[in-house]
Tab-separated table of C-alpha atoms in Angstrom:
chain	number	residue	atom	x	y	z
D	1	UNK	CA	2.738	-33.358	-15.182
D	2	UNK	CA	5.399	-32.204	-17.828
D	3	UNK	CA	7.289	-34.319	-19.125
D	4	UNK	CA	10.701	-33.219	-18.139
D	5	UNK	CA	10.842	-33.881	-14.633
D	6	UNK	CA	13.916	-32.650	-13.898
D	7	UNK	CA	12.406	-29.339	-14.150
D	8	UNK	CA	9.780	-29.812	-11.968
D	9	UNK	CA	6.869	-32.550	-10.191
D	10	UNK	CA	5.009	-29.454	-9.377
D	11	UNK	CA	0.931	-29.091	-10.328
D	12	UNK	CA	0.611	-26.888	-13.157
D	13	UNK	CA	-2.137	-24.734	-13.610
D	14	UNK	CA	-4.073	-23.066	-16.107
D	15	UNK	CA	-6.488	-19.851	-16.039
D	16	UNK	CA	-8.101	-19.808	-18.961
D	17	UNK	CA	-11.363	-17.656	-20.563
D	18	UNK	CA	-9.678	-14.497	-19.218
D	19	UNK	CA	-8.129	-10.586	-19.650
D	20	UNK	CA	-4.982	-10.586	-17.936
D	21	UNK	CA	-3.322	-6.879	-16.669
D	22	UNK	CA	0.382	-7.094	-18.543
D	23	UNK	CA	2.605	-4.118	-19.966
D	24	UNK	CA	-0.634	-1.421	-19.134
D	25	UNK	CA	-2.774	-3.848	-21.383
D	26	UNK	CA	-5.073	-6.270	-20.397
D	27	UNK	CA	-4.065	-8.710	-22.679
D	28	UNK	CA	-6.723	-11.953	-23.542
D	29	UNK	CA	-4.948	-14.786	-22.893
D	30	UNK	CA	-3.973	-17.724	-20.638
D	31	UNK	CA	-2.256	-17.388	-17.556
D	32	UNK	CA	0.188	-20.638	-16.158
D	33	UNK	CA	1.345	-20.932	-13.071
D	34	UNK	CA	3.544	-23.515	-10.750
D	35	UNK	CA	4.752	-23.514	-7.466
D	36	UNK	CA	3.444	-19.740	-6.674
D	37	UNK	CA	5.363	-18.548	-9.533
D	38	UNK	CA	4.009	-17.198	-13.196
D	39	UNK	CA	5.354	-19.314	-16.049
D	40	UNK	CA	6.081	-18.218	-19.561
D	41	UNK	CA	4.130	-21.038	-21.348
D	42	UNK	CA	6.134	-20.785	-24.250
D	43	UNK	CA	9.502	-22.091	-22.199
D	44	UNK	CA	6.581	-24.671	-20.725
D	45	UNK	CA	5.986	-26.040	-24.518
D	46	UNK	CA	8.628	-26.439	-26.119
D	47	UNK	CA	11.396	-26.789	-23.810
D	48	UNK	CA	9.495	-29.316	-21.261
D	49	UNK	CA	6.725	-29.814	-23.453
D	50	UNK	CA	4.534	-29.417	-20.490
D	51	UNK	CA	0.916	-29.172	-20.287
D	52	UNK	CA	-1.765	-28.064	-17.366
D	53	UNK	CA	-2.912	-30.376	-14.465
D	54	UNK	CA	-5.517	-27.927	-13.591
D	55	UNK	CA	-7.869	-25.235	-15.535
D	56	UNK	CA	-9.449	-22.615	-14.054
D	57	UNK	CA	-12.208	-21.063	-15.909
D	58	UNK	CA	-12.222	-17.230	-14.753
D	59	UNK	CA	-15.292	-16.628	-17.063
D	60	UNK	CA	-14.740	-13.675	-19.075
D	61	UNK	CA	-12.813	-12.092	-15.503
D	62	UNK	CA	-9.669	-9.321	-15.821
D	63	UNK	CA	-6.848	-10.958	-13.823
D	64	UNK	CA	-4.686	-8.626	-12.276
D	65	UNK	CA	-2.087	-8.846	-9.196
D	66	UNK	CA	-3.104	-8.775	-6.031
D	67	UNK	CA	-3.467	-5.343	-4.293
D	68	UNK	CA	-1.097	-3.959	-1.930
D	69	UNK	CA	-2.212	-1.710	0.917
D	70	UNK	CA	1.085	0.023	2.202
D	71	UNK	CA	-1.111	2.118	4.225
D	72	UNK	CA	-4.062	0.131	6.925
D	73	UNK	CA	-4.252	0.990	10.804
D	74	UNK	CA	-6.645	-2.103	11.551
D	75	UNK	CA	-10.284	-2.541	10.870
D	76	UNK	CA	-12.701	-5.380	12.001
D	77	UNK	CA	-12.343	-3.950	15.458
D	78	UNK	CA	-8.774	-4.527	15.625
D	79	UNK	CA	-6.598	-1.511	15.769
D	80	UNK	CA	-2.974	-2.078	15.183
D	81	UNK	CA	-1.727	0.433	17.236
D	82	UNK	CA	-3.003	-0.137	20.809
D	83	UNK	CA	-0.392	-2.246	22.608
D	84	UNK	CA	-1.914	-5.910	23.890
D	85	UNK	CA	-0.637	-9.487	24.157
D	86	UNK	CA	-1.851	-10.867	20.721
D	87	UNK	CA	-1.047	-7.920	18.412
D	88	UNK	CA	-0.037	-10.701	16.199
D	89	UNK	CA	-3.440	-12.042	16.488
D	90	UNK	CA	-4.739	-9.274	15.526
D	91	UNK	CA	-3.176	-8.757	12.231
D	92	UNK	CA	-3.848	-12.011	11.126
D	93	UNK	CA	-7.235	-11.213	11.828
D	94	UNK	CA	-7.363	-8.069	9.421
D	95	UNK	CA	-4.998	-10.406	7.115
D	96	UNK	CA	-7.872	-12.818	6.779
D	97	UNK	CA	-10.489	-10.556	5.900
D	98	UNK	CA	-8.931	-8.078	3.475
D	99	UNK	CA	-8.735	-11.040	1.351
D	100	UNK	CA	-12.306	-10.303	0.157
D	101	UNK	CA	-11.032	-6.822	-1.167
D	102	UNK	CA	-8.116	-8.160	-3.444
D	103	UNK	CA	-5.567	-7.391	-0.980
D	104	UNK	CA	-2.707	-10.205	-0.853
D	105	UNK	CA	0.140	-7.928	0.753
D	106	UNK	CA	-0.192	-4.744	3.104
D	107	UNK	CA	1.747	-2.816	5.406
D	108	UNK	CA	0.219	-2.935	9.232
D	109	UNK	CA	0.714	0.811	9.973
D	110	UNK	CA	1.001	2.433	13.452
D	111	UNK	CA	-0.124	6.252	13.964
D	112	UNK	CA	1.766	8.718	16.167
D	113	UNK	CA	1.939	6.381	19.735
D	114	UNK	CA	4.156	6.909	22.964
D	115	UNK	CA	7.117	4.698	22.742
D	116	UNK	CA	6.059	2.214	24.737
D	117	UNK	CA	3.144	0.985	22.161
D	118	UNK	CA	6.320	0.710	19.830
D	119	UNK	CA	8.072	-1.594	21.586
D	120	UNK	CA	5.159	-3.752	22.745
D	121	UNK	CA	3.560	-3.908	19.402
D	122	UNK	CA	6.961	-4.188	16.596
D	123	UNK	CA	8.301	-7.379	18.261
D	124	UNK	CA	5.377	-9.251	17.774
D	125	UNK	CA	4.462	-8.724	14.250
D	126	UNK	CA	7.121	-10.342	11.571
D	127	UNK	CA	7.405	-9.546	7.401
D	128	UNK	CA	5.505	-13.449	5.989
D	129	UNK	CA	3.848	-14.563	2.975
D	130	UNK	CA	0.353	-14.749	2.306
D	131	UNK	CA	-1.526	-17.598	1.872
D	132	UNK	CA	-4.935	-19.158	3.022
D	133	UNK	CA	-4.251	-17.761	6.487
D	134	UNK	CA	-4.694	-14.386	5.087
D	135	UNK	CA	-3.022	-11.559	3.096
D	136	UNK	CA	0.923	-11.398	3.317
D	137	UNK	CA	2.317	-8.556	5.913
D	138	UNK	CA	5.370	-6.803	3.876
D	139	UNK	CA	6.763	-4.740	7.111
D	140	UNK	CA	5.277	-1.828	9.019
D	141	UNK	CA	4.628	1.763	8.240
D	142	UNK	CA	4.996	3.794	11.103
D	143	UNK	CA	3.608	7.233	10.543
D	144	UNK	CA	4.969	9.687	13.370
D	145	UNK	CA	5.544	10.710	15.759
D	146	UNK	CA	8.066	12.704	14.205
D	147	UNK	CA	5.634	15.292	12.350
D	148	UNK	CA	4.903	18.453	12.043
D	149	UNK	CA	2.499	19.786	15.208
D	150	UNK	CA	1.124	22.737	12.242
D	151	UNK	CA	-0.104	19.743	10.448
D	152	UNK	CA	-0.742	16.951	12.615
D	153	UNK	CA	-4.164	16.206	11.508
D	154	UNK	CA	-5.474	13.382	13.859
D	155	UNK	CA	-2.176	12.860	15.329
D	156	UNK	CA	-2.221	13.429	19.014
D	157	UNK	CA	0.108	16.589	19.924
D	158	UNK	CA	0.969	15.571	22.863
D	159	UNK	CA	2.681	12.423	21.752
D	160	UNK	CA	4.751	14.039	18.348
D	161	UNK	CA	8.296	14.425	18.525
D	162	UNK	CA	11.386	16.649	17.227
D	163	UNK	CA	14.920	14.618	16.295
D	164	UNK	CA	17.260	15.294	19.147
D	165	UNK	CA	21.099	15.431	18.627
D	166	UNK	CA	22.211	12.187	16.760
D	167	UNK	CA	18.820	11.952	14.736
D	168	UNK	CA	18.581	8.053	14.123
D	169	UNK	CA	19.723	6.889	17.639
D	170	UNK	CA	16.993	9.221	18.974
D	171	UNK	CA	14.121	7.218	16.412
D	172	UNK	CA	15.492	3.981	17.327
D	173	UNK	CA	15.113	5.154	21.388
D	174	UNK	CA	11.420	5.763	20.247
D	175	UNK	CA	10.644	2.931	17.862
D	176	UNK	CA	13.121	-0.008	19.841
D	177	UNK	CA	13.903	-1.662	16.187
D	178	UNK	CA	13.895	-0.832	12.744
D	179	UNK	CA	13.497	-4.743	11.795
D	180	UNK	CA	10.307	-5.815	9.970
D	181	UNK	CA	9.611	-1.613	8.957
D	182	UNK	CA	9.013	-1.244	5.450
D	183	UNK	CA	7.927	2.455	5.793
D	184	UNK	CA	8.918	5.593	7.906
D	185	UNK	CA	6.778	8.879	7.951
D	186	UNK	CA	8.092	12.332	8.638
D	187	UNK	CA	7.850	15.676	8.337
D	188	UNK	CA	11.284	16.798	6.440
D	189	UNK	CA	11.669	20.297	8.065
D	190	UNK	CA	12.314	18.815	11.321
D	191	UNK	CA	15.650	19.791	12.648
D	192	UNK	CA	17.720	16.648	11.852
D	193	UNK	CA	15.240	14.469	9.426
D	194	UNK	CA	17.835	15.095	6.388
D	195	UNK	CA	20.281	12.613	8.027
D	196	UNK	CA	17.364	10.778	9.018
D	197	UNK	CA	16.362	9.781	5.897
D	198	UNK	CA	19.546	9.092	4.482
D	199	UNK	CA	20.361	6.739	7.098
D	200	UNK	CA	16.859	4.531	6.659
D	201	UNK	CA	17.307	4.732	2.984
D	202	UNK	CA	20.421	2.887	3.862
D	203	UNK	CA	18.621	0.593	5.583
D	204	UNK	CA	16.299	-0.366	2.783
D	205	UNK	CA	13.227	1.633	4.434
D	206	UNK	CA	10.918	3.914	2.165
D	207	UNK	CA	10.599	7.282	3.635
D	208	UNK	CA	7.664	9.236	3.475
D	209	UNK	CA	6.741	12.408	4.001
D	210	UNK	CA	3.697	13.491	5.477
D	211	UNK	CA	1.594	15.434	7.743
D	212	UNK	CA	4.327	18.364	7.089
D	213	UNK	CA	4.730	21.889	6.022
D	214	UNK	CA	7.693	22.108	3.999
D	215	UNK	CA	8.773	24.522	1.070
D	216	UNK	CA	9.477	23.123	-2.550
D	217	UNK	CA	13.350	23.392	-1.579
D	218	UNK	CA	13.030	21.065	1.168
D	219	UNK	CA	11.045	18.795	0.026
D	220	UNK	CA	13.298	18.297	-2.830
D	221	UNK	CA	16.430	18.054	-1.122
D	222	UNK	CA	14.896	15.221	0.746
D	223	UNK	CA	14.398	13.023	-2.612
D	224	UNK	CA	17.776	13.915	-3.459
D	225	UNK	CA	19.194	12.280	-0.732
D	226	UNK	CA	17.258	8.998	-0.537
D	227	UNK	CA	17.998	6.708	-4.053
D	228	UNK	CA	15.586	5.289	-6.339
D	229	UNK	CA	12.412	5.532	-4.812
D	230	UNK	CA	10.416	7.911	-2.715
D	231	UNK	CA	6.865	8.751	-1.077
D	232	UNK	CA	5.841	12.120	-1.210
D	233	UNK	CA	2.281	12.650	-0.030
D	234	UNK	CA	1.403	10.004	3.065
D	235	UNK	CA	-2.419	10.343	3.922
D	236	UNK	CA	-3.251	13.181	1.319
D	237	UNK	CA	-6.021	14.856	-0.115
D	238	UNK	CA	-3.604	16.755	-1.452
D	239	UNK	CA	-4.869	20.222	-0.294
D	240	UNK	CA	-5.119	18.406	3.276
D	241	UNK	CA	-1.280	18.017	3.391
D	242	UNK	CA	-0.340	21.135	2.377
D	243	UNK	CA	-2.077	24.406	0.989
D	244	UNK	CA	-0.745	25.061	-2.875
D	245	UNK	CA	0.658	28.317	-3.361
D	246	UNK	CA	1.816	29.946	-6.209
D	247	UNK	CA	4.951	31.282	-5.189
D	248	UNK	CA	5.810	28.305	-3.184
D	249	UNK	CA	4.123	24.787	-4.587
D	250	UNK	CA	5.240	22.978	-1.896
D	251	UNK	CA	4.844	19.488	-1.487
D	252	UNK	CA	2.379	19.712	-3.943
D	253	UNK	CA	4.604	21.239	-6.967
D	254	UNK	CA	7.169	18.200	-6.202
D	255	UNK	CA	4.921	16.099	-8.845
D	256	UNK	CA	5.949	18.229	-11.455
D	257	UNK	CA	9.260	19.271	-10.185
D	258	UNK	CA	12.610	19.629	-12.444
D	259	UNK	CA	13.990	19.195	-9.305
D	260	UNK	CA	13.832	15.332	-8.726
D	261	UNK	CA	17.267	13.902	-9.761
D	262	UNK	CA	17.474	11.385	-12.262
D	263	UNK	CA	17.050	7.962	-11.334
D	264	UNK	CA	14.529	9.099	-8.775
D	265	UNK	CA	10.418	8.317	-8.763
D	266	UNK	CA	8.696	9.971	-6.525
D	267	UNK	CA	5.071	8.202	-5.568
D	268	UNK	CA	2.203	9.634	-3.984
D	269	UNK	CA	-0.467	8.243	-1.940
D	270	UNK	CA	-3.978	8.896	-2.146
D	271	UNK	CA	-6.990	7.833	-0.463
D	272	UNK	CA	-9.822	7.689	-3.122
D	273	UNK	CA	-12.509	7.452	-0.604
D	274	UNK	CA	-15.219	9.924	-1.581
D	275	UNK	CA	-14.287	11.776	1.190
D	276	UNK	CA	-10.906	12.471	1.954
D	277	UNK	CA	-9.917	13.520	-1.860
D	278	UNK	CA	-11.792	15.781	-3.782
D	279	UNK	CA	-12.502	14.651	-7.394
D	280	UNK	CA	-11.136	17.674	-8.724
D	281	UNK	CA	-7.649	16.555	-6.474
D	282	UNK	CA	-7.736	12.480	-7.831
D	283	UNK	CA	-7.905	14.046	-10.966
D	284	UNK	CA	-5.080	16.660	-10.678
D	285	UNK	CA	-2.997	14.659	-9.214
D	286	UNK	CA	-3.414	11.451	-11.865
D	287	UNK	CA	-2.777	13.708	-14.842
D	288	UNK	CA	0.908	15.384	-13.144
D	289	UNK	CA	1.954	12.358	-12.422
D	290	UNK	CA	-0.399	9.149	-12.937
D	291	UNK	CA	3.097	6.645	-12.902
D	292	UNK	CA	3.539	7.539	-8.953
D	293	UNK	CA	-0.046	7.657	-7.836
D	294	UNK	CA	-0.335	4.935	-4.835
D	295	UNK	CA	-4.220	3.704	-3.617
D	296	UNK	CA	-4.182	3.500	0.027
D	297	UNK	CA	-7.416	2.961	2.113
D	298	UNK	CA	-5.641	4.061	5.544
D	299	UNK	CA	-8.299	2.367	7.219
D	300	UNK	CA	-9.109	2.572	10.344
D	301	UNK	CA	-10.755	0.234	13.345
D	302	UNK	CA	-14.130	0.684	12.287
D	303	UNK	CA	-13.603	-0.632	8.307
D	304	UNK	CA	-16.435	-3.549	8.144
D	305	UNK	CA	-18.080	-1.751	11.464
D	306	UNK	CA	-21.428	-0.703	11.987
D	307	UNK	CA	-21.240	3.214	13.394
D	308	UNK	CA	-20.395	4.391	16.564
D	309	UNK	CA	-17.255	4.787	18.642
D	310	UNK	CA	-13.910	3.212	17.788
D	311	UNK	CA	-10.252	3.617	18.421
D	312	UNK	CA	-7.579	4.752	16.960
D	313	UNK	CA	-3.944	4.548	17.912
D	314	UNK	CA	-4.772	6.842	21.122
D	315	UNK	CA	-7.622	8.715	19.812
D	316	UNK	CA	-11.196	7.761	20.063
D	317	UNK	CA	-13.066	7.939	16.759
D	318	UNK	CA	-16.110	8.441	15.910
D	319	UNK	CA	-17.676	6.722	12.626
D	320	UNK	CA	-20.612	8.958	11.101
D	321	UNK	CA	-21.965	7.658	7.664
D	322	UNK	CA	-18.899	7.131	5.760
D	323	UNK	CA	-16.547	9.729	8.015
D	324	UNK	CA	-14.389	8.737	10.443
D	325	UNK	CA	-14.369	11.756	12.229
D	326	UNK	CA	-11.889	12.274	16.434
D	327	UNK	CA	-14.795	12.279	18.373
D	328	UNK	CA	-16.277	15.645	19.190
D	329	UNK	CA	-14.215	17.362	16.235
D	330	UNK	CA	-14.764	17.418	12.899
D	331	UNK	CA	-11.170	16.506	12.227
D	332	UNK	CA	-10.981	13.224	9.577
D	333	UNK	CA	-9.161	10.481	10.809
D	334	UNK	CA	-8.323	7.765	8.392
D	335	UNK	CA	-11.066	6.197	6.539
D	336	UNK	CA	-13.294	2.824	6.579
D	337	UNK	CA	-13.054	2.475	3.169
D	338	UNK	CA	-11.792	-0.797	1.468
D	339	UNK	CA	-8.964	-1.031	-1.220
D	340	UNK	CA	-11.977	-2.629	-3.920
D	341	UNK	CA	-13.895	0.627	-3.104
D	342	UNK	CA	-10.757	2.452	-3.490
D	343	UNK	CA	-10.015	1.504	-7.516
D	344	UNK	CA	-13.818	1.578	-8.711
D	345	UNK	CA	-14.433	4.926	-7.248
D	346	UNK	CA	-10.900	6.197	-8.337
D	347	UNK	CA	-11.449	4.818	-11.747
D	348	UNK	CA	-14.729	6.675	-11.696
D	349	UNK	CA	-14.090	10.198	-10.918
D	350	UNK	CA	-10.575	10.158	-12.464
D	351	UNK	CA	-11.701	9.325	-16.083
D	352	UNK	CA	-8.772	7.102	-15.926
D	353	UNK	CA	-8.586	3.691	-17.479
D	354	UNK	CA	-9.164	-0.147	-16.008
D	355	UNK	CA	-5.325	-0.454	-15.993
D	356	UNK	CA	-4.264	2.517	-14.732
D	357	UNK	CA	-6.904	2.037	-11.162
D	358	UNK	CA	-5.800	-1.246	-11.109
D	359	UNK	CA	-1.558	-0.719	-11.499
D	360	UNK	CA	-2.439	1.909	-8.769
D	361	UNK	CA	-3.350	-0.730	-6.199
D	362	UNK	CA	-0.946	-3.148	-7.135
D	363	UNK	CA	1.951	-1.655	-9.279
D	364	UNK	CA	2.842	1.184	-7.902
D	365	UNK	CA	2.369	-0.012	-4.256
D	366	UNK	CA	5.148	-2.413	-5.226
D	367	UNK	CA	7.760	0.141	-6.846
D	368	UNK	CA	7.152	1.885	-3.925
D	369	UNK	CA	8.560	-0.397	-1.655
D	370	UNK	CA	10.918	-1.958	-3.992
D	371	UNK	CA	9.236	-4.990	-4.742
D	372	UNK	CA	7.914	-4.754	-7.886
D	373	UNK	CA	9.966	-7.790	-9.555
D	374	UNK	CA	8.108	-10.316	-7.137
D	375	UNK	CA	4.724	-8.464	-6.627
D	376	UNK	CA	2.359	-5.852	-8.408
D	377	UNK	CA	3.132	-7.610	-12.041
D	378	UNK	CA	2.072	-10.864	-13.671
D	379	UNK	CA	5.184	-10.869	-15.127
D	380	UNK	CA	7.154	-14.569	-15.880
D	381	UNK	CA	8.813	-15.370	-12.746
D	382	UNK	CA	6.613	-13.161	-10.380
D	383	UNK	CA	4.695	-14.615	-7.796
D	384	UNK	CA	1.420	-15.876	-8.721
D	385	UNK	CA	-0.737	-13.129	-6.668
D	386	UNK	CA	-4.042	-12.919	-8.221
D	387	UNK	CA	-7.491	-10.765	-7.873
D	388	UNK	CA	-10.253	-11.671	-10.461
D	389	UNK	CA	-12.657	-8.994	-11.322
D	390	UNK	CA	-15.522	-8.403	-12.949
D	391	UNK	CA	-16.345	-5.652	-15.820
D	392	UNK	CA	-17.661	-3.395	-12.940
D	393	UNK	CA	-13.709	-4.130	-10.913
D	394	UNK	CA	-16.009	-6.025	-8.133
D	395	UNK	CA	-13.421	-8.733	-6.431
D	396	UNK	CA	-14.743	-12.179	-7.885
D	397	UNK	CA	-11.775	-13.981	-6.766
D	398	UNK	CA	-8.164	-13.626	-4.644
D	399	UNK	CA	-5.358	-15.915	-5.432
D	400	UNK	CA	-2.177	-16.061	-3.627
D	401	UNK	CA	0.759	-17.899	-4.970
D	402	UNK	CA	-1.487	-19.308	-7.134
D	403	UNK	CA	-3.836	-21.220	-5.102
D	404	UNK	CA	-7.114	-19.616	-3.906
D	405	UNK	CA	-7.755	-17.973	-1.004
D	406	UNK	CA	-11.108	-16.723	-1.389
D	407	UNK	CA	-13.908	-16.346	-3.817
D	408	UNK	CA	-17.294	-15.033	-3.461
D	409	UNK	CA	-20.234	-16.868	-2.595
D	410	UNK	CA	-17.940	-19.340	-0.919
């Protein structure tokens, strides 16, 4: 126990023998922790001249923070958006088991859905910490319906919607609540969106545009009006969003864009699959703008599933090798990929380094939403959300708040 005990009673621990991921290094040295929070072991020392109650040996392991996936419709069998009774049950189901992937926070996401799946599923799902239970849920992304029909990818037509006079009031009618939403997607050439996104940015929700077909000009007005942060591609390959023209970049030119006002970061999400991103795409996009890029699995019912049939939102999927195709098309529908997968093979065909694949799942994820001083560092102060790794980035360990919550083998 330290010795000043007006500080704290609180265990302390101790990971030794490991690389920890601070300031885009991964730095070799110890890592202290008590009560779920990073200490700075120099404060520890010499102002409470406290010591460790408990070592961990990682063995040789890179310690970085937990990842955050801001963009996951279900897997395991569970599928977030179909309305039921135990929605909640369901989520802590998926919370559970993402654990083995290095995921201590996500966003449950909901594709394009009638509004009564909104209502039945919103209310029963709250933001909560992560713990043994399972991975923490940091608020929902809903994605649609208000998207572009041009590019609706798997999103059902027949459920998509315009803005009607009075923008917001018409998104609450469809959604029921804005409480526990941490992310909205739309398509920003809807009639309306511009006060649309104003008004959630108010709110403290991330907008994000997606499935959309929007000129350079639009897009750009749309950052200027939401402050600090902003997500520009939601559920990219990046040629899948939007096609890249010369005379009009689109969505696409934004990365490189004089046109972002200062102050504003603009953050891109990418599904590094294998098959929804072309290499060539990861690698574009990484070297425009590698500070925004965003690892999201967008997995789908059947992540952890054998093949077959599955659902999604009110599709039916179909899961062939390692597409997830709507059944009877060859239209790609999210992906059964896990966030682990995600880095290695991102790290792989990017050519970029240990850090940057792992600040991509856990970094950026958290600028994104505006969390970043809690979550995605192992800064002093930030909670004590952990993945251990090996050379190869294979999850060895997850760690949230500091106490662990799964290991392999175990």
């Amino acid at each position: 126990m330290p010795s000043n005990k007006s500080v704290s009673d609180a265990p302390i621990t101790q990971f030794i023998n490991c690389r920890i991921l601070r300031d885009n290094e991964l730095q070799r040295e110890d890592l202290w922790v008590r009560e779920g929070r990073i200490l700075d072991p120099e404060k520890l020392f010499f102002d409470e001249q406290g010591y460790a109650d408990k070592r961990v040996d990682c063995g040789g392991s890179i310690i970085a923070p937990g990842f955050i996936d801001v963009q996951i419709n279900g897997g395991y069998g569970i599928d977030f958006s179909q309305a039921s009774e135990d929605v909640s049950d369901g989520v802590s189901f998926v919370a559970k088991k993402i654990l083995e992937h290095g995921v201590t926070s996500f966003c449950p996401t909901l594709v394009t859905s009638p509004p009564e799946v909104y209502h039945k599923v919103l209310p029963q799902v709250k933001v909560h910490d992560g713990g043994p239970h399972g991975a923490g849920v940091l608020g929902f992304h809903l994605e649609g319906p208000f998207i572009s029909a041009e590019k609706k990818g798997a999103h059902p037509e027949k459920y998509l919607r315009t803005f009607k006079s009075g923008g917001l009031e018409h998104l609450m009618e469809v959604y029921g609540s804005l409480d526990d939403v941490a992310i909205v997607t739309l398509a920003p050439e809807l009639p309306g969106s511009q006060s649309v996104v104003r008004e959630l940015s108010q709110r403290g929700i991330t907008v994000s545009l997606g499935e959309h077909r929007s000129q350079l000009l639009l897009v750009s007005e749309s950052v200027s009006v939401q402050p600090g942060r902003f997500h520009a591609l939601s559920n990219p390959s990046v040629s899948a969003v939007v096609q890249f023209h010369h005379r009009d970049p689109g969505i696409v030119g934004l990365l490189t864009s004089d046109r972002i006002p200062a102050g504003r970061v603009v953050y891109y999400g990418m599904i590094a699959d294998g098959i929804h991103t072309n290499p060539a795409a990861l690698r574009i996009a990484h070297r425009a703008h590698p500070s925004g890029l965003v690892l999201v699995t967008d997995a789908i019912t059947a992540m952890g599933l054998p093949p077959g049939r599955h659902t999604l939102g009110q599709q039916v999927i179909e899961i062939q090798g390692l597409h997830a195709y709507v059944a009877g098309t060859k239209t790609l529908s999210g992906s059964i990929a896990t966030m682990d997968m995600c880095v290695r093979h991102f790290k792989q065909v990017s050519g970029c380094s240990v850090q940057e694949a792992l600040e991509a799942a856990s970094l950026h994820p958290a600028q994104l939403l505006g969390i970043s001083p809690k979550k995605g560092k192992l800064d002093y102060g930030s909670d004590a959300d952990l993945v251990l790794l090996d050379e190869g980035l294979n999850v060895k360990a997850t760690y949230i708040s500091g106490e662990e919550v799964w290991r392999k083998g175990q």
